[in-house]
Amino acid sequence: MKLWKRILIIKLILRLAVASIFVPTTVWSQALPQAQPDKVSRAVSAALQDGMRSRGFAANDPRFVNTLARAAPQLSVVAGGAAAVTVGAVTAPAWASIAAAIAVGAVVSYAVSLALDGIVDWLFRPDGKIDESSKAPGVPSGTSMLAGGSYWSATVGVPVRTAYSGDGEALARQAHADDRRRLGMKPSNDYTCKQTSDASIWYCGQGTAAFHKSGAPGSCTSGGMLNQGVCTGFDYLPAPVEPAYAVPVSTAVQHIPSADLDKPLNPVLIAALANQAWKQAASQPGYDGLPYPQNAPITAAELAPWVQANPDLWPSVRDFVQPNPATQSNPQPWGLPSSPTAPVITPTPAPNQGTNNPAGDSPQVNLGPDPAIGAPTLEAIPTAQQIANPVLQLAPELRSFQVSGQSGVCPKPTLELYGTHVLDAHCQLIESNRPALQAAMTFAWAAMALLIVLSA
């Protein structure tokens, strides 16, 4: 019995194996992510509008709308002279080439990561080209540093200065790259990084970084260093990635690793685009928008609330580098929407497709040059007397009202005491002061009448 059970089990296993090999399975192809350059337009518009509001300008100020309206054409003008980017079969300017042409390097003067926690850094050159640098796989992108907490320090820059970071290895790599720059040497990739046994010092080629348990002079996010009081990205060129200097934007786009394309775009780039668009629009003749805040430009930190409120509308690196040609459905690819969060309505099917003109069977009647239609008649304009008559003729029965006169006799009492005495001294007093008493009583009765009318 045991032998038969084993044989049956072996047969079942063989059948299942054969079925799994020869039974066809359905494999569904996955579509590549579609770039949406309009998300960059939304983000730039949101940066401009939130920047104007935070600087005390109301949305109902005519200059508020004019600023947005003048910045969009300026972007279109820049796009006309921007380098084309080729992705697949599409060749057209992209937001990346707009950023290079509009000189965002004047605002972002350091190598900035395209994506948040991305691999590739770009430095926008004044000549419209890109200096590329990349973080080698496996190298930490950086640990955040909190003010007062632990940190690493190193001597970096040309000229030299002290920088601080939460990542000692990355800071030591930066010190090595800057030391070679000071010596007039090209970046080198043939160096190694190692740490002392007590983890207090990082050595990377010619660069070193020292650890401190507390007292960090400021805060800096992951992947950055505090350099002259500003948190900036690293621009070292670590192994094994070869440096690429002064390449066209289209070439730099082709070098972006696929791992970075669908990561969220760095807000620093959106803030720089918004600043440059506002600044260049404000410099045009006849500009009627808000003045550009030269001493208080829009920062990436100001975009954080909008990003948190609209995560689905924030652009990716793919949206930033994808060619954005003008099409029939999108004739103004560089326009800035007045409402960045409004949905994009794409009618399906397209309007007026397969429909007839409802007035086709009833053509318009042509009345000719003189249809003999008289001029409209207007009512006669009333005179001033006619306008005032309803008030002047109010209550006509009271117009002839007269108060009837009263004839009174001053009382003169008599007193019988040692003869008859007539008391009329008061009558003589009143009679001698009749005009004054009449005026006083007239005023008193008029005041009483007025109080009665007002209290009604």
Tab-separated table of C-alpha atoms in Angstrom:
chain	number	residue	atom	x	y	z
A	1	MET	CA	0.000	0.000	0.000
A	2	LYS	CA	2.770	2.394	0.840
A	3	LEU	CA	4.366	1.720	-2.549
A	4	TRP	CA	1.123	2.514	-4.387
A	5	LYS	CA	0.647	5.731	-2.422
A	6	ARG	CA	4.145	6.839	-3.370
A	7	ILE	CA	3.513	6.046	-7.044
A	8	LEU	CA	0.238	8.050	-7.029
A	9	ILE	CA	1.898	11.003	-5.354
A	10	ILE	CA	4.730	10.988	-7.924
A	11	LYS	CA	2.205	10.894	-10.803
A	12	LEU	CA	0.272	13.865	-9.387
A	13	ILE	CA	3.464	15.870	-9.002
A	14	LEU	CA	4.520	15.109	-12.583
A	15	ARG	CA	1.094	16.136	-13.961
A	16	LEU	CA	1.123	19.430	-12.055
A	17	ALA	CA	4.638	20.170	-13.298
A	18	VAL	CA	3.695	19.481	-16.915
A	19	ALA	CA	0.541	21.600	-16.608
A	20	SER	CA	2.475	24.535	-15.162
A	21	ILE	CA	4.912	24.380	-18.079
A	22	PHE	CA	2.522	24.012	-21.002
A	23	VAL	CA	-0.618	25.824	-19.825
A	24	PRO	CA	-0.582	29.300	-21.459
A	25	THR	CA	-0.594	32.288	-19.163
A	26	THR	CA	-1.762	35.797	-19.958
A	27	VAL	CA	0.840	38.527	-19.669
A	28	TRP	CA	-0.417	42.128	-19.647
A	29	SER	CA	1.869	44.810	-20.962
A	30	GLN	CA	2.334	47.863	-18.772
A	31	ALA	CA	2.133	51.303	-20.294
A	32	LEU	CA	4.999	53.652	-19.633
A	33	PRO	CA	4.179	56.600	-17.354
A	34	GLN	CA	2.879	59.543	-19.355
A	35	ALA	CA	4.583	62.871	-18.783
A	36	GLN	CA	2.344	65.800	-17.866
A	37	PRO	CA	4.253	69.059	-18.416
A	38	ASP	CA	1.091	70.992	-17.478
A	39	LYS	CA	1.786	70.012	-13.865
A	40	VAL	CA	4.882	72.210	-14.011
A	41	SER	CA	2.686	75.083	-15.280
A	42	ARG	CA	0.331	74.532	-12.345
A	43	ALA	CA	3.175	74.471	-9.835
A	44	VAL	CA	4.768	77.682	-11.217
A	45	SER	CA	1.376	79.431	-11.145
A	46	ALA	CA	0.788	78.272	-7.562
A	47	ALA	CA	4.257	79.498	-6.553
A	48	LEU	CA	3.596	82.937	-8.058
A	49	GLN	CA	0.130	83.307	-6.530
A	50	ASP	CA	1.091	82.069	-3.061
A	51	GLY	CA	4.208	84.243	-3.216
A	52	MET	CA	2.151	87.359	-3.983
A	53	ARG	CA	-0.373	86.582	-1.220
A	54	SER	CA	2.318	85.950	1.384
A	55	ARG	CA	3.804	89.357	0.554
A	56	GLY	CA	0.562	91.143	1.410
A	57	PHE	CA	-1.098	91.477	-2.007
A	58	ALA	CA	-4.803	90.614	-2.290
A	59	ALA	CA	-6.092	88.457	-5.114
A	60	ASN	CA	-8.627	91.158	-6.069
A	61	ASP	CA	-5.829	93.640	-6.736
A	62	PRO	CA	-5.777	94.168	-10.543
A	63	ARG	CA	-1.980	93.964	-10.453
A	64	PHE	CA	-2.234	90.441	-8.999
A	65	VAL	CA	-3.883	89.056	-12.134
A	66	ASN	CA	-1.700	91.229	-14.388
A	67	THR	CA	1.451	89.719	-12.882
A	68	LEU	CA	0.300	86.224	-13.799
A	69	ALA	CA	-0.843	87.389	-17.238
A	70	ARG	CA	2.505	89.060	-18.015
A	71	ALA	CA	4.669	86.181	-16.741
A	72	ALA	CA	3.102	83.585	-19.071
A	73	PRO	CA	3.937	85.424	-22.350
A	74	GLN	CA	7.459	85.974	-21.057
A	75	LEU	CA	7.845	82.215	-20.644
A	76	SER	CA	6.626	81.762	-24.221
A	77	VAL	CA	9.226	84.267	-25.438
A	78	VAL	CA	11.959	82.388	-23.578
A	79	ALA	CA	10.683	79.100	-25.022
A	80	GLY	CA	11.186	80.487	-28.522
A	81	GLY	CA	14.913	80.714	-27.887
A	82	ALA	CA	15.264	77.657	-25.667
A	83	ALA	CA	17.055	74.520	-26.806
A	84	ALA	CA	14.921	71.647	-28.032
A	85	VAL	CA	14.825	68.368	-26.153
A	86	THR	CA	14.306	65.074	-27.974
A	87	VAL	CA	12.516	62.228	-26.216
A	88	GLY	CA	11.442	59.435	-28.529
A	89	ALA	CA	9.828	60.912	-31.640
A	90	VAL	CA	9.048	64.298	-30.026
A	91	THR	CA	11.415	67.254	-30.308
A	92	ALA	CA	10.457	70.516	-28.612
A	93	PRO	CA	11.532	72.746	-25.727
A	94	ALA	CA	10.921	71.319	-22.267
A	95	TRP	CA	10.594	73.013	-18.918
A	96	ALA	CA	14.180	71.916	-18.291
A	97	SER	CA	15.421	73.887	-21.307
A	98	ILE	CA	13.191	76.825	-20.289
A	99	ALA	CA	14.925	76.772	-16.891
A	100	ALA	CA	18.317	76.876	-18.598
A	101	ALA	CA	17.290	79.650	-21.011
A	102	ILE	CA	15.633	81.821	-18.357
A	103	ALA	CA	18.839	81.668	-16.284
A	104	VAL	CA	17.627	79.952	-13.132
A	105	GLY	CA	21.334	79.523	-12.378
A	106	ALA	CA	21.302	83.166	-11.313
A	107	VAL	CA	18.947	82.148	-8.493
A	108	VAL	CA	20.184	78.589	-7.865
A	109	SER	CA	23.950	79.061	-8.086
A	110	TYR	CA	24.805	75.557	-6.878
A	111	ALA	CA	24.313	72.014	-8.170
A	112	VAL	CA	20.745	71.094	-7.332
A	113	SER	CA	19.205	67.643	-7.296
A	114	LEU	CA	16.492	67.287	-9.948
A	115	ALA	CA	14.445	64.937	-7.779
A	116	LEU	CA	13.920	64.862	-4.063
A	117	ASP	CA	16.462	62.311	-2.847
A	118	GLY	CA	17.560	61.849	-6.463
A	119	ILE	CA	20.772	60.556	-7.971
A	120	VAL	CA	21.492	63.351	-10.476
A	121	ASP	CA	22.472	66.951	-9.690
A	122	TRP	CA	22.427	69.738	-12.287
A	123	LEU	CA	24.283	73.012	-12.236
A	124	PHE	CA	22.645	75.503	-14.645
A	125	ARG	CA	25.432	77.382	-16.415
A	126	PRO	CA	25.133	80.974	-17.691
A	127	ASP	CA	25.626	79.709	-21.275
A	128	GLY	CA	22.456	77.571	-21.130
A	129	LYS	CA	24.301	74.280	-20.748
A	130	ILE	CA	24.385	71.845	-17.850
A	131	ASP	CA	27.182	70.633	-15.578
A	132	GLU	CA	26.184	67.174	-14.391
A	133	SER	CA	27.165	65.387	-11.218
A	134	SER	CA	25.792	62.205	-9.723
A	135	LYS	CA	25.797	60.439	-6.424
A	136	ALA	CA	27.258	56.974	-6.697
A	137	PRO	CA	24.900	54.103	-5.865
A	138	GLY	CA	25.282	53.029	-2.286
A	139	VAL	CA	26.565	56.390	-1.089
A	140	PRO	CA	24.218	57.804	1.542
A	141	SER	CA	22.260	60.814	0.318
A	142	GLY	CA	22.744	62.424	3.695
A	143	THR	CA	21.283	62.364	7.179
A	144	SER	CA	19.381	65.409	8.349
A	145	MET	CA	21.006	67.720	10.883
A	146	LEU	CA	19.070	69.457	13.661
A	147	ALA	CA	20.256	72.652	15.331
A	148	GLY	CA	22.009	71.871	18.613
A	149	GLY	CA	22.319	68.148	17.841
A	150	SER	CA	25.145	65.982	16.524
A	151	TYR	CA	26.860	66.957	13.261
A	152	TRP	CA	29.919	66.634	11.021
A	153	SER	CA	32.183	69.519	9.964
A	154	ALA	CA	34.687	69.880	7.149
A	155	THR	CA	36.624	72.539	5.238
A	156	VAL	CA	35.058	72.981	1.797
A	157	GLY	CA	34.676	75.549	-0.947
A	158	VAL	CA	36.799	77.860	-2.987
A	159	PRO	CA	37.819	79.958	-1.034
A	160	VAL	CA	37.809	77.682	1.994
A	161	ARG	CA	35.091	77.777	4.625
A	162	THR	CA	33.604	75.391	7.154
A	163	ALA	CA	30.481	73.452	6.228
A	164	TYR	CA	28.288	71.268	8.432
A	165	SER	CA	26.120	68.243	7.674
A	166	GLY	CA	24.453	65.201	9.161
A	167	ASP	CA	26.400	62.910	6.783
A	168	GLY	CA	30.140	62.701	7.402
A	169	GLU	CA	31.001	60.600	4.341
A	170	ALA	CA	29.242	62.925	1.891
A	171	LEU	CA	30.852	65.954	3.552
A	172	ALA	CA	34.315	64.343	3.289
A	173	ARG	CA	33.689	63.654	-0.403
A	174	GLN	CA	32.788	67.318	-0.846
A	175	ALA	CA	35.997	68.375	0.934
A	176	HIS	CA	38.054	66.119	-1.373
A	177	ALA	CA	36.442	67.558	-4.535
A	178	ASP	CA	36.900	71.158	-3.353
A	179	ASP	CA	40.520	70.533	-2.348
A	180	ARG	CA	41.314	69.407	-5.892
A	181	ARG	CA	39.567	72.491	-7.264
A	182	ARG	CA	41.717	74.750	-5.090
A	183	LEU	CA	44.820	73.039	-6.480
A	184	GLY	CA	43.620	73.491	-10.066
A	185	MET	CA	43.181	69.744	-10.545
A	186	LYS	CA	40.361	67.940	-12.330
A	187	PRO	CA	37.846	65.902	-10.314
A	188	SER	CA	39.168	62.453	-9.527
A	189	ASN	CA	37.265	59.211	-9.074
A	190	ASP	CA	40.183	57.077	-7.907
A	191	TYR	CA	39.799	57.548	-4.179
A	192	THR	CA	38.280	55.545	-1.361
A	193	CYS	CA	36.439	56.530	1.783
A	194	LYS	CA	37.086	55.026	5.197
A	195	GLN	CA	36.193	55.785	8.781
A	196	THR	CA	38.294	55.623	11.935
A	197	SER	CA	37.620	52.856	14.424
A	198	ASP	CA	35.943	55.221	16.865
A	199	ALA	CA	33.741	56.619	14.031
A	200	SER	CA	34.904	60.159	14.757
A	201	ILE	CA	36.509	60.996	11.384
A	202	TRP	CA	35.746	60.214	7.735
A	203	TYR	CA	38.615	60.161	5.234
A	204	CYS	CA	37.764	60.441	1.519
A	205	GLY	CA	40.878	60.950	-0.599
A	206	GLN	CA	42.179	64.384	0.348
A	207	GLY	CA	39.071	65.350	2.305
A	208	THR	CA	38.229	64.770	5.973
A	209	ALA	CA	35.146	65.336	8.097
A	210	ALA	CA	35.051	65.371	11.923
A	211	PHE	CA	32.142	64.272	14.131
A	212	HIS	CA	30.703	66.386	16.971
A	213	LYS	CA	28.240	65.036	19.517
A	214	SER	CA	26.270	68.266	19.939
A	215	GLY	CA	26.109	71.937	19.072
A	216	ALA	CA	25.056	71.845	15.399
A	217	PRO	CA	24.990	75.487	14.216
A	218	GLY	CA	21.739	75.021	12.285
A	219	SER	CA	19.346	72.595	10.650
A	220	CYS	CA	19.740	71.035	7.203
A	221	THR	CA	17.628	68.442	5.436
A	222	SER	CA	18.810	65.046	4.265
A	223	GLY	CA	21.204	65.256	1.324
A	224	GLY	CA	22.495	68.723	2.088
A	225	MET	CA	25.126	70.700	3.964
A	226	LEU	CA	24.951	73.977	5.832
A	227	ASN	CA	27.214	76.237	3.789
A	228	GLN	CA	27.555	79.889	4.898
A	229	GLY	CA	24.239	79.649	6.743
A	230	VAL	CA	22.360	78.176	3.733
A	231	CYS	CA	21.395	74.522	3.306
A	232	THR	CA	22.661	73.519	-0.160
A	233	GLY	CA	23.162	70.243	-1.994
A	234	PHE	CA	26.481	68.442	-2.410
A	235	ASP	CA	28.189	68.949	-5.772
A	236	TYR	CA	30.995	66.396	-5.453
A	237	LEU	CA	31.578	63.821	-8.201
A	238	PRO	CA	32.024	60.479	-6.396
A	239	ALA	CA	33.062	57.239	-8.003
A	240	PRO	CA	32.129	55.436	-10.132
A	241	VAL	CA	30.177	58.099	-12.038
A	242	GLU	CA	32.199	60.071	-14.551
A	243	PRO	CA	31.700	63.850	-14.509
A	244	ALA	CA	30.034	65.559	-17.451
A	245	TYR	CA	30.605	69.269	-17.933
A	246	ALA	CA	28.969	71.765	-20.281
A	247	VAL	CA	26.581	69.373	-22.020
A	248	PRO	CA	23.424	70.516	-23.860
A	249	VAL	CA	20.156	70.160	-21.997
A	250	SER	CA	18.993	67.397	-24.359
A	251	THR	CA	22.136	65.376	-23.585
A	252	ALA	CA	21.733	65.920	-19.851
A	253	VAL	CA	18.138	64.699	-20.100
A	254	GLN	CA	19.302	61.493	-21.772
A	255	HIS	CA	21.734	60.899	-18.900
A	256	ILE	CA	19.018	60.980	-16.230
A	257	PRO	CA	18.628	57.473	-14.768
A	258	SER	CA	15.177	55.963	-15.029
A	259	ALA	CA	15.052	55.682	-11.242
A	260	ASP	CA	14.884	59.495	-11.003
A	261	LEU	CA	12.296	60.212	-13.710
A	262	ASP	CA	9.191	59.434	-11.662
A	263	LYS	CA	10.401	60.989	-8.420
A	264	PRO	CA	8.876	64.302	-7.262
A	265	LEU	CA	10.606	67.333	-8.742
A	266	ASN	CA	12.749	69.404	-6.401
A	267	PRO	CA	10.702	72.479	-5.278
A	268	VAL	CA	13.868	74.581	-5.589
A	269	LEU	CA	13.492	74.435	-9.385
A	270	ILE	CA	9.832	75.528	-9.332
A	271	ALA	CA	10.655	78.443	-7.025
A	272	ALA	CA	13.523	79.463	-9.336
A	273	LEU	CA	11.273	79.345	-12.427
A	274	ALA	CA	8.618	81.450	-10.673
A	275	ASN	CA	11.198	84.014	-9.553
A	276	GLN	CA	12.783	84.373	-12.977
A	277	ALA	CA	9.433	84.560	-14.800
A	278	TRP	CA	8.223	87.297	-12.414
A	279	LYS	CA	11.524	89.158	-12.547
A	280	GLN	CA	11.789	89.174	-16.338
A	281	ALA	CA	8.118	90.117	-16.788
A	282	ALA	CA	8.568	93.052	-14.389
A	283	SER	CA	11.492	94.334	-16.467
A	284	GLN	CA	9.424	94.674	-19.666
A	285	PRO	CA	8.222	98.123	-20.869
A	286	GLY	CA	4.638	98.931	-19.899
A	287	TYR	CA	4.541	96.301	-17.166
A	288	ASP	CA	1.393	96.780	-15.041
A	289	GLY	CA	1.768	93.954	-12.508
A	290	LEU	CA	3.210	93.809	-9.013
A	291	PRO	CA	6.876	94.763	-8.515
A	292	TYR	CA	9.281	91.855	-8.173
A	293	PRO	CA	10.476	91.466	-4.536
A	294	GLN	CA	14.215	91.643	-5.207
A	295	ASN	CA	15.116	91.289	-1.524
A	296	ALA	CA	12.535	88.590	-0.735
A	297	PRO	CA	12.378	86.072	-3.603
A	298	ILE	CA	10.067	83.066	-3.505
A	299	THR	CA	11.676	80.123	-1.691
A	300	ALA	CA	11.145	76.369	-1.926
A	301	ALA	CA	9.910	76.313	1.683
A	302	GLU	CA	6.930	78.498	0.701
A	303	LEU	CA	5.708	75.750	-1.655
A	304	ALA	CA	5.454	73.099	1.072
A	305	PRO	CA	1.797	73.861	2.049
A	306	TRP	CA	0.648	73.675	-1.590
A	307	VAL	CA	2.556	70.429	-2.152
A	308	GLN	CA	0.971	68.875	0.936
A	309	ALA	CA	-2.508	70.021	-0.096
A	310	ASN	CA	-2.130	68.881	-3.742
A	311	PRO	CA	0.286	65.919	-3.852
A	312	ASP	CA	-1.274	64.544	-7.054
A	313	LEU	CA	-0.639	67.825	-8.905
A	314	TRP	CA	3.049	68.136	-8.028
A	315	PRO	CA	5.241	67.471	-11.098
A	316	SER	CA	7.806	64.718	-11.441
A	317	VAL	CA	11.235	64.889	-13.063
A	318	ARG	CA	9.665	63.292	-16.168
A	319	ASP	CA	7.169	66.180	-16.406
A	320	PHE	CA	10.066	68.652	-16.129
A	321	VAL	CA	12.228	67.158	-18.914
A	322	GLN	CA	9.550	65.952	-21.346
A	323	PRO	CA	9.266	67.967	-24.637
A	324	ASN	CA	6.230	70.221	-24.520
A	325	PRO	CA	5.231	71.137	-28.101
A	326	ALA	CA	2.334	73.404	-29.049
A	327	THR	CA	-0.569	71.321	-30.368
A	328	GLN	CA	-4.093	71.963	-31.530
A	329	SER	CA	-5.460	70.890	-28.158
A	330	ASN	CA	-2.754	72.827	-26.279
A	331	PRO	CA	-1.787	75.898	-28.353
A	332	GLN	CA	-0.168	77.650	-25.350
A	333	PRO	CA	2.006	75.029	-23.633
A	334	TRP	CA	3.697	77.614	-21.403
A	335	GLY	CA	0.507	79.280	-20.135
A	336	LEU	CA	0.000	79.671	-16.389
A	337	PRO	CA	-3.516	78.682	-15.217
A	338	SER	CA	-5.311	81.218	-13.054
A	339	SER	CA	-6.570	78.329	-10.909
A	340	PRO	CA	-3.701	75.841	-10.461
A	341	THR	CA	-5.936	73.186	-8.902
A	342	ALA	CA	-8.805	73.353	-11.418
A	343	PRO	CA	-9.346	70.057	-13.270
A	344	VAL	CA	-8.306	69.835	-16.893
A	345	ILE	CA	-11.464	69.204	-18.914
A	346	THR	CA	-10.857	67.135	-22.057
A	347	PRO	CA	-14.201	66.596	-23.830
A	348	THR	CA	-14.704	63.106	-25.264
A	349	PRO	CA	-15.648	63.047	-28.049
A	350	ALA	CA	-14.401	66.411	-29.215
A	351	PRO	CA	-17.125	69.087	-29.364
A	352	ASN	CA	-19.125	69.638	-32.563
A	353	GLN	CA	-18.182	66.260	-33.980
A	354	GLY	CA	-20.982	64.436	-35.851
A	355	THR	CA	-23.592	67.111	-35.108
A	356	ASN	CA	-25.767	69.247	-37.395
A	357	ASN	CA	-26.516	72.931	-37.341
A	358	PRO	CA	-29.985	73.225	-35.742
A	359	ALA	CA	-30.681	76.379	-37.821
A	360	GLY	CA	-29.660	74.760	-41.096
A	361	ASP	CA	-33.287	74.332	-42.221
A	362	SER	CA	-34.268	77.848	-41.094
A	363	PRO	CA	-31.905	80.308	-42.725
A	364	GLN	CA	-31.670	83.782	-41.254
A	365	VAL	CA	-33.963	86.353	-42.850
A	366	ASN	CA	-32.114	89.289	-44.348
A	367	LEU	CA	-34.022	92.466	-43.522
A	368	GLY	CA	-32.032	94.511	-46.034
A	369	PRO	CA	-30.423	97.912	-45.585
A	370	ASP	CA	-33.733	99.657	-44.638
A	371	PRO	CA	-36.227	97.358	-42.923
A	372	ALA	CA	-38.522	100.368	-42.195
A	373	ILE	CA	-38.464	99.789	-38.471
A	374	GLY	CA	-39.218	103.040	-36.698
A	375	ALA	CA	-37.185	104.464	-33.899
A	376	PRO	CA	-38.287	103.440	-30.404
A	377	THR	CA	-40.587	105.860	-28.559
A	378	LEU	CA	-39.747	107.211	-25.147
A	379	GLU	CA	-42.100	108.556	-22.503
A	380	ALA	CA	-42.158	112.343	-21.956
A	381	ILE	CA	-39.676	113.429	-19.314
A	382	PRO	CA	-41.628	114.886	-16.296
A	383	THR	CA	-40.921	118.466	-15.251
A	384	ALA	CA	-39.649	119.497	-11.841
A	385	GLN	CA	-43.136	120.749	-10.929
A	386	GLN	CA	-44.661	117.375	-11.835
A	387	ILE	CA	-42.097	115.568	-9.729
A	388	ALA	CA	-42.715	117.805	-6.695
A	389	ASN	CA	-46.547	117.949	-6.945
A	390	PRO	CA	-47.216	114.651	-5.105
A	391	VAL	CA	-45.405	116.079	-2.079
A	392	LEU	CA	-46.727	119.627	-2.335
A	393	GLN	CA	-50.348	118.487	-2.766
A	394	LEU	CA	-50.212	116.152	0.204
A	395	ALA	CA	-53.239	116.485	2.584
A	396	PRO	CA	-54.964	119.472	0.846
A	397	GLU	CA	-57.718	119.637	3.545
A	398	LEU	CA	-55.176	120.819	6.078
A	399	ARG	CA	-54.006	123.726	3.934
A	400	SER	CA	-56.977	125.961	4.999
A	401	PHE	CA	-56.991	124.915	8.647
A	402	GLN	CA	-57.101	127.808	11.114
A	403	VAL	CA	-57.108	127.777	14.857
A	404	SER	CA	-60.215	129.520	16.192
A	405	GLY	CA	-59.543	132.424	18.479
A	406	GLN	CA	-60.599	132.398	22.130
A	407	SER	CA	-61.844	135.407	24.054
A	408	GLY	CA	-61.041	135.012	27.688
A	409	VAL	CA	-61.605	137.280	30.664
A	410	CYS	CA	-59.095	137.607	33.415
A	411	PRO	CA	-60.743	136.459	36.666
A	412	LYS	CA	-61.038	139.219	39.279
A	413	PRO	CA	-62.120	137.757	42.590
A	414	THR	CA	-63.610	140.085	45.266
A	415	LEU	CA	-62.919	140.043	48.973
A	416	GLU	CA	-65.351	141.313	51.592
A	417	LEU	CA	-63.239	142.518	54.453
A	418	TYR	CA	-63.817	145.904	55.892
A	419	GLY	CA	-65.515	146.684	52.687
A	420	THR	CA	-65.404	145.221	49.157
A	421	HIS	CA	-61.982	144.719	47.607
A	422	VAL	CA	-61.450	143.645	43.926
A	423	LEU	CA	-58.242	141.601	43.296
A	424	ASP	CA	-57.162	142.595	39.766
A	425	ALA	CA	-53.465	143.352	40.164
A	426	HIS	CA	-52.516	140.083	38.391
A	427	CYS	CA	-54.695	140.986	35.423
A	428	GLN	CA	-52.918	144.236	35.023
A	429	LEU	CA	-49.542	142.410	35.233
A	430	ILE	CA	-50.528	139.816	32.610
A	431	GLU	CA	-52.022	142.393	30.299
A	432	SER	CA	-48.930	144.536	30.446
A	433	ASN	CA	-46.790	141.484	29.433
A	434	ARG	CA	-49.183	139.999	26.842
A	435	PRO	CA	-46.674	139.928	23.857
A	436	ALA	CA	-43.973	138.160	25.829
A	437	LEU	CA	-46.384	135.577	27.254
A	438	GLN	CA	-47.886	134.880	23.820
A	439	ALA	CA	-44.455	134.245	22.323
A	440	ALA	CA	-43.447	131.978	25.202
A	441	MET	CA	-46.656	129.931	25.006
A	442	THR	CA	-46.420	129.651	21.224
A	443	PHE	CA	-42.897	128.197	21.553
A	444	ALA	CA	-43.963	125.842	24.338
A	445	TRP	CA	-46.923	124.437	22.353
A	446	ALA	CA	-44.776	124.081	19.230
A	447	ALA	CA	-42.138	122.162	21.220
A	448	MET	CA	-44.814	119.880	22.686
A	449	ALA	CA	-46.280	119.230	19.222
A	450	LEU	CA	-42.827	118.427	17.849
A	451	LEU	CA	-42.129	115.940	20.661
A	452	ILE	CA	-45.476	114.237	20.055
A	453	VAL	CA	-44.787	113.886	16.327
A	454	LEU	CA	-41.245	112.583	16.845
A	455	SER	CA	-42.333	110.064	19.461
A	456	ALA	CA	-45.020	108.601	17.206
